[in-house]
Coordinates of C-alpha atoms in Angstrom, one line a residue:
Chain A
X1 CA -68.1 223.3 -118.2
X2 CA -67.1 222.8 -121.8
X3 CA -66.1 224.5 -125.1
X4 CA -68.7 224.3 -127.8
X5 CA -68.0 224.6 -131.5
X6 CA -70.4 225.0 -134.3
X7 CA -69.3 224.0 -137.7
X8 CA -71.5 224.1 -140.8
X9 CA -71.4 221.5 -143.5
X10 CA -71.3 221.9 -147.2
X11 CA -73.8 219.4 -148.7
X12 CA -73.1 217.1 -145.8
X13 CA -69.3 217.4 -145.9
X14 CA -66.9 219.3 -143.7
X15 CA -63.8 221.1 -145.0
X16 CA -60.5 222.3 -143.7
X17 CA -62.2 225.3 -142.0
X18 CA -64.2 222.8 -139.8
X19 CA -61.1 221.0 -138.7
X20 CA -59.4 224.4 -138.0
X21 CA -62.3 225.3 -135.8
X22 CA -62.2 222.0 -133.8
X23 CA -58.3 222.2 -133.5
X24 CA -58.7 225.8 -132.1
X25 CA -61.5 224.8 -129.8
X26 CA -59.4 221.9 -128.4
X27 CA -56.6 224.4 -127.7
X28 CA -59.1 226.7 -125.8
X29 CA -60.5 223.7 -123.9
X30 CA -57.0 222.7 -122.8
X31 CA -56.4 226.2 -121.5
X32 CA -59.6 225.9 -119.5
X33 CA -59.0 222.3 -118.5
X34 CA -62.2 221.0 -120.1
X35 CA -63.5 219.2 -123.2
X36 CA -64.7 220.1 -126.6
X37 CA -68.2 219.4 -127.9
X38 CA -69.3 220.1 -131.5
X39 CA -72.8 220.9 -132.6
X40 CA -73.6 220.0 -136.2
X41 CA -76.8 221.2 -137.8
X42 CA -78.2 219.5 -140.9
X43 CA -77.8 216.1 -142.4
X44 CA -74.2 214.8 -142.1
X45 CA -73.4 211.0 -142.0
X46 CA -71.6 209.4 -139.1
X47 CA -68.4 208.8 -141.0
X48 CA -68.1 212.5 -141.7
X49 CA -69.0 213.5 -138.2
X50 CA -66.4 211.0 -136.8
X51 CA -63.6 212.9 -138.7
X52 CA -64.0 215.7 -136.1
X53 CA -62.8 213.4 -133.3
X54 CA -59.4 213.3 -134.9
X55 CA -59.0 217.1 -134.3
X56 CA -60.0 217.0 -130.7
X57 CA -63.8 216.8 -130.4
X58 CA -64.9 214.6 -127.5
X59 CA -68.6 214.7 -128.2
X60 CA -70.7 215.6 -131.2
X61 CA -74.3 216.7 -131.0
X62 CA -76.1 216.2 -134.3
X63 CA -79.2 218.0 -135.1
X64 CA -80.8 216.8 -138.3
X65 CA -83.8 217.9 -140.3
X66 CA -84.6 218.5 -143.9
X67 CA -85.6 222.1 -143.1
X68 CA -82.1 222.7 -141.7
X69 CA -80.2 222.5 -145.0
X70 CA -80.0 226.3 -145.4
X71 CA -79.3 229.0 -142.9
X72 CA -82.0 230.7 -140.9
X73 CA -80.2 233.0 -138.5
X74 CA -82.8 232.8 -135.7
X75 CA -83.3 229.0 -136.0
X76 CA -79.6 228.2 -136.0
X77 CA -79.0 230.7 -133.1
X78 CA -81.7 228.9 -131.1
X79 CA -80.3 225.5 -131.7
X80 CA -76.7 226.4 -130.9
X81 CA -77.8 228.3 -127.7
X82 CA -79.7 225.2 -126.6
X83 CA -76.6 223.1 -127.1
X84 CA -74.5 225.6 -125.2
X85 CA -76.9 225.5 -122.3
X86 CA -77.0 221.7 -122.3
X87 CA -73.2 221.4 -122.4
X88 CA -72.8 224.2 -119.9
X89 CA -70.4 225.8 -122.4
X90 CA -68.3 228.7 -121.2
X91 CA -66.9 229.4 -124.6
X92 CA -68.7 229.0 -128.0
X93 CA -66.6 229.1 -131.2
X94 CA -67.7 229.7 -134.7
X95 CA -66.0 230.5 -138.0
X96 CA -65.5 234.2 -139.0
X97 CA -67.1 233.4 -142.4
X98 CA -70.5 234.6 -143.6
X99 CA -72.3 232.0 -141.6
X100 CA -70.4 232.7 -138.4
X101 CA -70.9 236.5 -138.9
X102 CA -74.6 235.9 -139.3
X103 CA -75.0 233.8 -136.2
X104 CA -72.3 234.7 -133.6
X105 CA -73.6 238.2 -132.7
X106 CA -77.1 236.9 -132.2
X107 CA -75.8 234.0 -130.1
X108 CA -73.8 236.4 -128.0
X109 CA -76.9 238.4 -127.1
X110 CA -78.9 235.2 -126.5
X111 CA -76.3 233.8 -124.1
X112 CA -75.5 237.1 -122.4
X113 CA -72.0 236.6 -123.8
X114 CA -69.3 239.0 -124.9
X115 CA -68.1 238.5 -128.5
X116 CA -64.6 238.6 -130.0
X117 CA -64.5 238.1 -133.7
X118 CA -61.9 237.3 -136.4
X119 CA -59.4 235.8 -134.0
X120 CA -56.3 234.0 -135.4
X121 CA -54.6 232.9 -132.2
X122 CA -55.5 231.2 -128.9
X123 CA -56.5 233.5 -126.0
X124 CA -53.7 235.3 -124.2
X125 CA -55.2 234.2 -120.9
X126 CA -58.4 232.6 -119.7
X127 CA -58.5 234.5 -116.4
X128 CA -59.2 237.3 -117.1
X129 CA -60.3 236.0 -120.5
X130 CA -58.2 238.1 -122.9
X131 CA -57.8 237.8 -126.6
X132 CA -55.7 239.6 -129.2
X133 CA -57.4 240.7 -132.3
X134 CA -56.8 242.7 -135.4
X135 CA -58.4 246.1 -135.5
X136 CA -58.5 249.0 -138.0
X137 CA -58.5 246.4 -140.8
X138 CA -55.1 245.0 -139.7
X139 CA -53.4 248.3 -139.2
X140 CA -53.3 247.6 -135.4
X141 CA -53.9 244.9 -132.8
X142 CA -55.9 245.1 -129.6
X143 CA -56.0 243.1 -126.4
X144 CA -59.6 242.7 -125.5
X145 CA -60.9 241.5 -122.1
X146 CA -64.2 239.6 -122.2
X147 CA -65.9 240.0 -118.8
X148 CA -69.1 237.9 -119.3
X149 CA -69.5 234.3 -117.9
X150 CA -69.9 232.9 -121.4
X151 CA -67.8 234.1 -124.4
X152 CA -68.4 233.7 -128.1
X153 CA -65.4 233.7 -130.4
X154 CA -65.1 233.6 -134.1
X155 CA -62.0 232.3 -135.8
X156 CA -60.5 233.7 -139.0
X157 CA -60.2 231.1 -141.8
X158 CA -56.7 229.8 -142.6
X159 CA -55.2 231.3 -139.5
X160 CA -54.9 228.3 -137.2
X161 CA -52.9 225.1 -137.8
X162 CA -54.7 221.8 -137.9
X163 CA -53.8 219.6 -135.0
X164 CA -54.6 215.9 -135.4
X165 CA -54.6 213.8 -132.3
X166 CA -56.2 210.5 -133.3
X167 CA -59.1 210.9 -130.9
X168 CA -62.6 209.6 -131.3
X169 CA -65.8 211.5 -130.5
X170 CA -69.0 210.2 -129.0
X171 CA -71.9 211.0 -131.4
X172 CA -75.3 211.8 -130.0
X173 CA -78.5 212.9 -131.5
X174 CA -79.6 216.2 -130.0
X175 CA -83.3 216.9 -129.9
X176 CA -83.2 220.6 -130.1
X177 CA -86.3 222.7 -130.4
X178 CA -86.3 224.1 -134.0
X179 CA -88.1 227.4 -134.3
X180 CA -90.0 228.7 -137.3
X181 CA -87.9 229.1 -140.4
X182 CA -88.5 232.7 -141.7
X183 CA -85.8 232.9 -144.3
X184 CA -87.0 231.2 -147.5
X185 CA -84.4 230.2 -150.1
X186 CA -85.8 230.6 -153.6
X187 CA -82.6 229.7 -155.5
X188 CA -79.0 228.7 -155.0
X189 CA -76.3 229.6 -157.4
X190 CA -73.0 227.9 -156.8
X191 CA -69.6 228.3 -158.4
X192 CA -68.6 224.9 -159.6
X193 CA -65.2 223.4 -160.4
X194 CA -63.4 226.4 -159.1
X195 CA -61.3 226.7 -155.9
X196 CA -63.0 229.1 -153.6
X197 CA -61.1 232.3 -152.8
X198 CA -61.5 231.9 -149.0
X199 CA -60.4 228.2 -149.1
X200 CA -57.5 228.6 -151.4
X201 CA -53.9 228.1 -150.2
X202 CA -52.6 230.0 -153.2
X203 CA -54.2 233.0 -154.8
X204 CA -53.2 234.7 -158.1
X205 CA -54.5 238.2 -158.2
X206 CA -54.5 240.9 -160.9
X207 CA -54.8 244.6 -160.9
X208 CA -55.1 247.4 -163.3
X209 CA -51.5 246.7 -164.4
X210 CA -53.0 243.8 -166.3
X211 CA -54.3 246.5 -168.7
X212 CA -57.3 244.7 -170.1
X213 CA -59.7 241.9 -169.1
X214 CA -58.5 240.1 -172.3
X215 CA -55.2 239.6 -170.5
X216 CA -56.6 237.4 -167.7
X217 CA -55.7 234.2 -169.5
X218 CA -52.2 234.2 -167.9
X219 CA -53.7 234.8 -164.4
X220 CA -56.1 231.9 -165.0
X221 CA -53.4 229.6 -166.5
X222 CA -51.1 230.2 -163.5
X223 CA -53.9 229.7 -161.1
X224 CA -54.8 226.4 -162.7
X225 CA -51.2 225.3 -162.7
X226 CA -50.8 226.1 -159.0
X227 CA -54.3 224.8 -158.0
X228 CA -54.9 228.4 -156.9
X229 CA -57.9 230.7 -156.8
X230 CA -58.1 233.9 -158.8
X231 CA -58.7 237.3 -157.3
X232 CA -58.5 241.0 -158.3
X233 CA -58.1 244.5 -156.9
X234 CA -61.1 246.8 -156.4
X235 CA -60.6 249.0 -159.6
X236 CA -60.7 245.8 -161.7
X237 CA -64.0 244.6 -160.2
X238 CA -65.4 248.1 -160.3
X239 CA -64.5 248.3 -164.0
X240 CA -66.4 245.0 -164.5
X241 CA -63.3 243.3 -165.8
X242 CA -63.8 240.6 -163.1
X243 CA -66.8 239.6 -160.9
X244 CA -67.2 241.3 -157.5
X245 CA -66.7 238.1 -155.7
X246 CA -63.0 238.1 -156.7
X247 CA -62.4 241.6 -155.2
X248 CA -59.9 241.2 -152.3
X249 CA -59.4 244.2 -150.0
X250 CA -60.9 246.0 -147.1
X251 CA -64.5 246.1 -148.4
X252 CA -64.2 242.9 -150.5
X253 CA -62.9 239.6 -149.3
X254 CA -60.3 239.3 -146.5
X255 CA -58.1 236.4 -147.2
X256 CA -55.1 234.7 -145.6
X257 CA -53.6 232.2 -148.1
X258 CA -50.1 230.7 -147.8
X259 CA -49.1 232.5 -151.0
X260 CA -50.6 235.6 -152.6
X261 CA -49.3 236.6 -156.0
X262 CA -50.2 240.3 -156.8
X263 CA -49.7 241.0 -160.5
X264 CA -50.0 244.6 -161.6
X265 CA -51.5 245.7 -158.2
X266 CA -50.1 248.9 -156.7
X267 CA -51.2 247.9 -153.2
X268 CA -53.4 250.7 -151.9
X269 CA -53.9 250.6 -148.1
X270 CA -57.4 249.2 -148.6
X271 CA -56.1 246.4 -150.8
X272 CA -53.4 245.5 -148.3
X273 CA -56.1 245.3 -145.5
X274 CA -57.6 242.4 -147.4
X275 CA -54.4 240.4 -148.1
X276 CA -51.8 241.4 -145.4
X277 CA -52.5 238.2 -143.4
X278 CA -51.1 236.1 -146.3
X279 CA -48.1 234.1 -145.2
X280 CA -46.1 235.0 -148.3
X281 CA -46.8 237.8 -150.8
X282 CA -45.2 238.1 -154.2
X283 CA -45.5 241.5 -156.0
X284 CA -45.0 242.1 -159.7
X285 CA -45.3 245.8 -160.6
X286 CA -43.7 248.2 -163.0
X287 CA -43.4 250.9 -160.4
X288 CA -40.6 250.2 -158.0
X289 CA -42.1 252.7 -155.4
X290 CA -45.5 251.0 -155.4
X291 CA -46.7 250.3 -151.8
X292 CA -47.2 246.7 -152.6
X293 CA -43.5 246.2 -152.3
X294 CA -43.6 247.3 -148.7
X295 CA -46.0 244.5 -147.9
X296 CA -44.4 241.9 -150.2
X297 CA -41.9 239.2 -149.3
X298 CA -40.6 238.8 -152.8
X299 CA -40.8 241.3 -155.6
X300 CA -40.1 241.8 -159.3
X301 CA -40.1 245.3 -160.9
X302 CA -41.5 244.6 -164.3
X303 CA -44.5 244.3 -166.5
X304 CA -46.8 241.6 -165.2
X305 CA -47.8 240.8 -168.8
X306 CA -44.2 239.9 -169.6
X307 CA -43.3 238.3 -166.2
X308 CA -46.3 236.1 -165.8
X309 CA -45.7 233.9 -168.9
X310 CA -42.1 233.4 -167.7
X311 CA -43.4 232.6 -164.2
X312 CA -45.7 230.0 -165.8
X313 CA -42.8 228.4 -167.7
X314 CA -40.7 228.2 -164.6
X315 CA -43.4 226.6 -162.6
X316 CA -44.0 224.0 -165.4
X317 CA -40.2 223.2 -165.2
X318 CA -40.2 222.5 -161.5
X319 CA -43.4 220.5 -161.9
X320 CA -41.8 218.4 -164.6
X321 CA -38.9 217.5 -162.3
Chain B
X1 CA -92.6 251.5 -145.6
X2 CA -89.9 253.0 -143.4
X3 CA -86.2 252.2 -143.6
X4 CA -83.6 252.8 -140.9
X5 CA -79.9 252.7 -141.7
X6 CA -77.5 252.4 -138.8
X7 CA -74.2 254.3 -139.4
X8 CA -70.9 254.1 -137.7
X9 CA -68.4 257.1 -137.6
X10 CA -65.0 255.7 -138.4
X11 CA -61.5 257.1 -139.4
X12 CA -61.0 257.4 -143.1
X13 CA -59.7 254.1 -144.5
X14 CA -56.3 255.6 -145.5
X15 CA -55.6 256.8 -141.9
X16 CA -52.3 255.6 -140.4
X17 CA -53.6 254.9 -136.9
X18 CA -51.7 255.8 -133.7
X19 CA -52.4 255.3 -130.1
X20 CA -51.8 257.4 -127.0
X21 CA -49.9 255.3 -124.4
X22 CA -51.1 252.2 -126.3
X23 CA -54.5 252.7 -124.7
X24 CA -56.6 255.1 -126.7
X25 CA -56.8 256.1 -130.4
X26 CA -54.9 259.3 -131.1
X27 CA -57.7 261.3 -132.9
X28 CA -55.4 264.1 -133.9
X29 CA -55.6 264.8 -137.7
X30 CA -58.1 262.0 -138.4
X31 CA -60.7 262.5 -141.1
X32 CA -64.0 260.8 -140.1
X33 CA -66.2 259.1 -142.5
X34 CA -69.4 257.0 -142.7
X35 CA -68.3 253.4 -142.3
X36 CA -67.9 252.2 -145.9
X37 CA -70.4 249.3 -145.6
X38 CA -72.9 251.5 -143.9
X39 CA -72.5 254.1 -146.6
X40 CA -73.4 251.4 -149.2
X41 CA -76.5 250.5 -147.1
X42 CA -77.6 254.1 -147.0
X43 CA -77.1 254.4 -150.8
X44 CA -79.3 251.4 -151.4
X45 CA -82.0 252.6 -149.0
X46 CA -82.1 255.9 -150.9
X47 CA -82.2 254.1 -154.3
X48 CA -85.1 252.0 -153.1
X49 CA -87.0 255.2 -151.9
X50 CA -86.3 257.0 -155.2
X51 CA -87.8 254.2 -157.2
X52 CA -91.5 255.2 -157.2
X53 CA -92.5 251.5 -157.6
X54 CA -91.5 250.9 -154.0
X55 CA -93.7 252.5 -151.3
X56 CA -90.8 253.7 -149.2
X57 CA -91.9 256.8 -147.3
X58 CA -88.7 257.6 -145.4
X59 CA -85.1 256.7 -144.8
X60 CA -83.8 257.4 -141.2
X61 CA -80.1 257.5 -140.4
X62 CA -79.2 256.5 -136.9
X63 CA -75.8 256.7 -135.2
X64 CA -74.4 256.2 -131.7
X65 CA -71.7 258.8 -131.0
X66 CA -70.7 262.0 -129.3
X67 CA -71.2 265.5 -130.6
X68 CA -68.0 265.1 -132.7
X69 CA -69.8 262.5 -134.8
X70 CA -72.4 265.0 -136.0
X71 CA -70.7 265.9 -139.3
X72 CA -70.9 262.3 -140.3
X73 CA -74.6 262.0 -139.7
X74 CA -75.2 265.4 -141.4
X75 CA -73.4 263.9 -144.4
X76 CA -76.0 261.1 -144.4
X77 CA -78.7 263.7 -144.5
X78 CA -76.9 265.5 -147.3
X79 CA -76.7 262.2 -149.3
X80 CA -80.4 261.8 -149.0
X81 CA -81.6 260.4 -145.7
X82 CA -84.9 262.2 -144.6
X83 CA -84.1 262.5 -140.9
X84 CA -81.5 261.4 -138.5
X85 CA -81.1 260.3 -134.9
X86 CA -77.9 260.5 -132.8
X87 CA -77.7 258.6 -129.6
X88 CA -75.4 260.7 -127.4
X89 CA -73.0 258.0 -126.2
X90 CA -69.4 257.0 -126.9
X91 CA -69.5 253.7 -128.8
X92 CA -67.8 251.4 -126.2
X93 CA -68.3 248.0 -127.9
X94 CA -70.6 246.3 -130.4
X95 CA -73.0 245.1 -127.7
X96 CA -73.4 248.6 -126.2
X97 CA -73.9 250.1 -129.6
X98 CA -76.5 247.5 -130.6
X99 CA -78.3 248.0 -127.3
X100 CA -78.4 251.8 -127.7
X101 CA -79.7 251.4 -131.3
X102 CA -82.4 248.9 -130.2
X103 CA -83.7 251.3 -127.6
X104 CA -84.2 254.0 -130.3
X105 CA -85.6 251.7 -133.0
X106 CA -88.1 250.0 -130.6
X107 CA -91.6 251.3 -131.2
X108 CA -90.7 253.3 -134.3
X109 CA -92.2 250.7 -136.8
X110 CA -89.3 250.5 -139.2
X111 CA -89.9 247.8 -141.8
X112 CA -86.3 247.4 -142.9
X113 CA -83.3 248.0 -140.7
X114 CA -80.0 248.1 -142.5
X115 CA -76.5 247.7 -141.1
X116 CA -73.1 247.2 -142.8
X117 CA -71.5 243.8 -142.3
X118 CA -68.4 245.2 -140.7
X119 CA -67.0 248.4 -139.3
X120 CA -63.5 249.4 -140.5
X121 CA -62.4 250.4 -137.0
X122 CA -63.0 247.4 -134.7
X123 CA -63.9 244.9 -137.4
X124 CA -66.4 243.2 -135.2
X125 CA -69.1 242.2 -137.7
X126 CA -71.4 242.2 -134.8
X127 CA -73.8 245.2 -134.5
X128 CA -76.4 244.1 -137.1
X129 CA -76.8 240.6 -135.7
X130 CA -76.9 241.8 -132.1
X131 CA -79.4 244.4 -132.9
X132 CA -81.7 241.8 -134.6
X133 CA -81.4 239.5 -131.6
X134 CA -82.2 242.2 -129.1
X135 CA -85.2 243.3 -131.2
X136 CA -86.2 239.6 -131.8
X137 CA -86.4 240.2 -135.5
X138 CA -85.3 237.9 -138.4
X139 CA -81.9 238.9 -140.0
X140 CA -80.2 238.1 -143.2
X141 CA -76.5 238.6 -143.4
X142 CA -74.0 239.1 -146.2
X143 CA -76.7 240.7 -148.4
X144 CA -75.4 241.9 -151.8
X145 CA -78.7 242.7 -153.4
X146 CA -82.1 243.8 -152.1
X147 CA -85.4 244.5 -153.7
X148 CA -88.9 245.1 -152.4
X149 CA -92.1 243.3 -153.6
X150 CA -95.0 244.2 -151.4
X151 CA -94.0 243.4 -147.8
X152 CA -91.8 240.7 -148.9
X153 CA -88.2 241.5 -149.5
X154 CA -86.0 239.6 -151.9
X155 CA -82.3 239.4 -151.2
X156 CA -79.1 237.9 -152.5
X157 CA -77.1 236.4 -149.7
X158 CA -73.5 235.4 -150.3
X159 CA -72.6 231.9 -149.1
X160 CA -69.3 230.0 -149.4
X161 CA -68.8 229.5 -153.1
X162 CA -71.9 231.2 -154.4
X163 CA -75.1 233.0 -153.5
X164 CA -78.7 232.2 -152.4
X165 CA -81.7 234.2 -153.4
X166 CA -83.8 234.4 -150.2
X167 CA -87.1 236.1 -149.2
X168 CA -88.0 237.4 -145.8
X169 CA -91.0 239.3 -144.4
X170 CA -90.7 242.7 -142.9
X171 CA -89.8 243.8 -140.3
X172 CA -86.3 242.5 -140.5
X173 CA -82.6 243.4 -140.3
X174 CA -80.5 243.4 -143.4
X175 CA -76.8 243.1 -142.8
X176 CA -75.2 244.2 -146.1
X177 CA -71.9 243.8 -147.8
X178 CA -70.2 245.0 -151.0
X179 CA -72.5 244.8 -154.1
X180 CA -75.6 246.1 -152.3
X181 CA -75.0 249.4 -154.1
X182 CA -72.5 250.0 -156.9
X183 CA -70.8 253.2 -155.6
X184 CA -71.5 255.1 -152.5
X185 CA -73.4 258.3 -153.3
X186 CA -71.6 261.6 -152.9
X187 CA -73.4 264.6 -151.4
X188 CA -74.1 267.4 -153.9
X189 CA -74.1 271.1 -152.8
X190 CA -77.9 271.2 -152.9
X191 CA -78.1 268.2 -150.6
X192 CA -75.6 269.8 -148.2
X193 CA -77.7 272.9 -148.0
X194 CA -80.9 270.9 -147.5
X195 CA -79.3 268.7 -144.8
X196 CA -79.0 271.8 -142.5
X197 CA -82.8 272.0 -142.4
X198 CA -83.5 268.3 -142.0
X199 CA -84.4 267.0 -138.5
X200 CA -81.6 265.6 -136.4
X201 CA -82.8 264.2 -133.0
X202 CA -80.3 263.8 -130.3
X203 CA -81.4 261.2 -127.7
X204 CA -79.7 260.5 -124.4
X205 CA -77.8 257.3 -123.8
X206 CA -79.5 254.5 -121.8
X207 CA -76.2 253.8 -120.2
X208 CA -76.0 250.2 -121.2
X209 CA -72.5 248.9 -120.4
X210 CA -70.1 247.1 -122.7
X211 CA -69.0 243.5 -122.0
X212 CA -65.8 243.6 -124.1
X213 CA -63.1 246.0 -123.0
X214 CA -60.4 247.1 -125.5
X215 CA -57.6 247.2 -123.0
X216 CA -54.6 248.0 -125.1
X217 CA -53.5 248.6 -128.7
X218 CA -50.3 247.8 -130.6
X219 CA -49.0 248.2 -134.1
X220 CA -47.9 245.2 -136.2
X221 CA -44.2 244.4 -136.3
X222 CA -42.5 246.0 -139.2
X223 CA -42.0 243.5 -142.0
X224 CA -38.6 242.4 -143.3
X225 CA -37.8 244.2 -146.5
X226 CA -39.0 242.7 -149.8
X227 CA -36.5 240.5 -151.5
X228 CA -36.2 241.8 -155.1
X229 CA -35.6 239.5 -158.0
X230 CA -34.2 240.5 -161.3
X231 CA -37.0 240.6 -163.9
X232 CA -34.6 238.8 -166.3
X233 CA -34.5 235.8 -164.0
X234 CA -38.1 234.9 -163.1
X235 CA -37.0 231.3 -162.6
X236 CA -35.1 232.4 -159.5
X237 CA -38.3 233.7 -158.0
X238 CA -40.0 230.4 -158.5
X239 CA -37.0 228.6 -157.0
X240 CA -37.1 231.0 -153.9
X241 CA -40.8 230.3 -153.4
X242 CA -40.2 226.6 -153.6
X243 CA -37.0 226.2 -151.6
X244 CA -36.9 229.3 -149.3
X245 CA -40.5 230.3 -148.6
X246 CA -41.6 226.7 -149.2
X247 CA -45.0 227.8 -150.5
X248 CA -44.9 226.0 -153.8

C-alpha cells in the first residue's frame, strides 16, 4: 500500500504548490500507516526532484520524455494510473488547479476510484474514508464518505501548511507506457514578471468603486510594494477594465491568499465565493452596509481612491523601518 | 457536425442554502438555474452553430435529473438548443452522473461534447473528465475559447500563468470555463414559445451507483465582526495588519 502524489513542474521546476501536495500526502500516508511516492512527468533534474524528499516523499518515480512537456489528459492519466498500480496506491493526490482538474476525474474512472476534490484539510478518518469539503461554493461544508478501494483526492492551493522533515527520497526512473499524444500545442502565451494570482500570498483587488480603469495605478503600485498579485471583481472584467484572468469570484478564480485587499468591491455573494477562503480580508468601501464588510476582518468606510494612496504611504513607512 | 452540451440543474448562485437535519438540501424556495459554466458552454455551442462558416447541424442539451429539473432543460431549448435529453435519475455524485451521460451519448455520434468545468452545487470539477474517460475520448480542460476548422478544433486552454493554444481532433470532450462565451444568452419570448415544440426525450436511468456519499452537511462558523478603522487613520490599519493579523 502507498499514497501516490502527482505534481506537475513548471519548466522543470517545482513550486510551493508541489511542496504543499507532498506535505499533505505525507499526512494522509501517516494516517494510513504507509509511505508517500511521487510521480513526476516531464524533464526535471535530480536536484529539483530531491527537494520533494524534504516534505515527506520516500520515493520519486520520474517519467521523462520530450513529448511530455505539455499536458495531454489521456497520456498523463495513463502514466499516473500505471504508477498507482505499480505502487499499489490506495490514495492518489493531485492539485485542484487546472492540471489536476483535467486529470483527476479521468484517473478516478480508470482506477475505479471515488474522487473528492478541492480539499483543504486531512481526511476526518481513513476507515471509513471520510473527507470534509466545501460545497455550494463555500456556503456549506459536507462530510463525504468514499467507499471505493482506491481514492483520488485533489488539494486546494494555499490551504495546507508546508511540513519540512529533512527526509530524503529514492529517485527511480519509471518506464511507463506513454500513449499517443492527441492534444497538439500550437502556441504558449505566458505572463512574465508578474506574480500569479493563484500563487500569491497577498492579493490587491479592485471593483467598480475604483470608478475607471485609469485609476488602477494605485492598485498596481500597492501590489508591487507588497509583492502581491492584482485581481478584480466580475463587473470590472466584464467592462473590459481588466483582463478576465484577474476576475476572482465564483465563476472566475477561486483563491486563498493570506491577505486579500478589496478596494471598492461591494462583495456580492458570487464574489465572496471566490475569496472567502482568504486568511485575512481587508475591505475599503464607501457603503458601510456593503456585504464585503460581513466577510472582512478589517474595514475602512471610505473612498478607495483616497484610502489607497494613504495605505501605500503607510506601507512605505513600515518598510523603511 | 453535432454538438452535445451537458447541463446541471443547480440552485441560483445567490441562494442561502439550508439543510434538513444536516443531511439533505432544503429545496423550499430555491430558484433552479442552468449551472453557470454549462450555460456558457451552451451559449458557445449555439454561437458556433449560428456561424454559417461552421458545419454544425445540431446542438443537443443533456441533463441528468428528476422531473423537477425539466424547466431548466426547457430553458436550454428556449435559449437555442435544437433538442434535449433528460436522464430520469437523481444526480447522486459526479461518477453516477458521468456514467448516465455516457450511456446516452454512446452511439449518438456527437463530434464535440461540452461540459462546464465546475458545478456550483458540489464543486467537484469532475463530470467532464469522467465522461471523457468512460467514453475513451480525448479531453481538453479549462477551455476559454473554441473554434472549428474542418474536423480539427482549436482551443485556448488556461494554464498556470498563461494560456496554450491547442488543437484536437473530433470527437472529444471540451471542459469549458469563463471566457468561452462573453455573456450567457437569455431566452427571448419567441424562443420560449418554440421550446415547447422542440423534442425532449426522457430516458430511464441505468441505475449506476455512486461511489462518493454526501453523508452530512454543515454551515460555516459565523465570522467574527469586521474591525472598523477610522478612514482618517489608514496607518492604524497597516499597523494592525502587521502586528495583529501578522500578514504584512
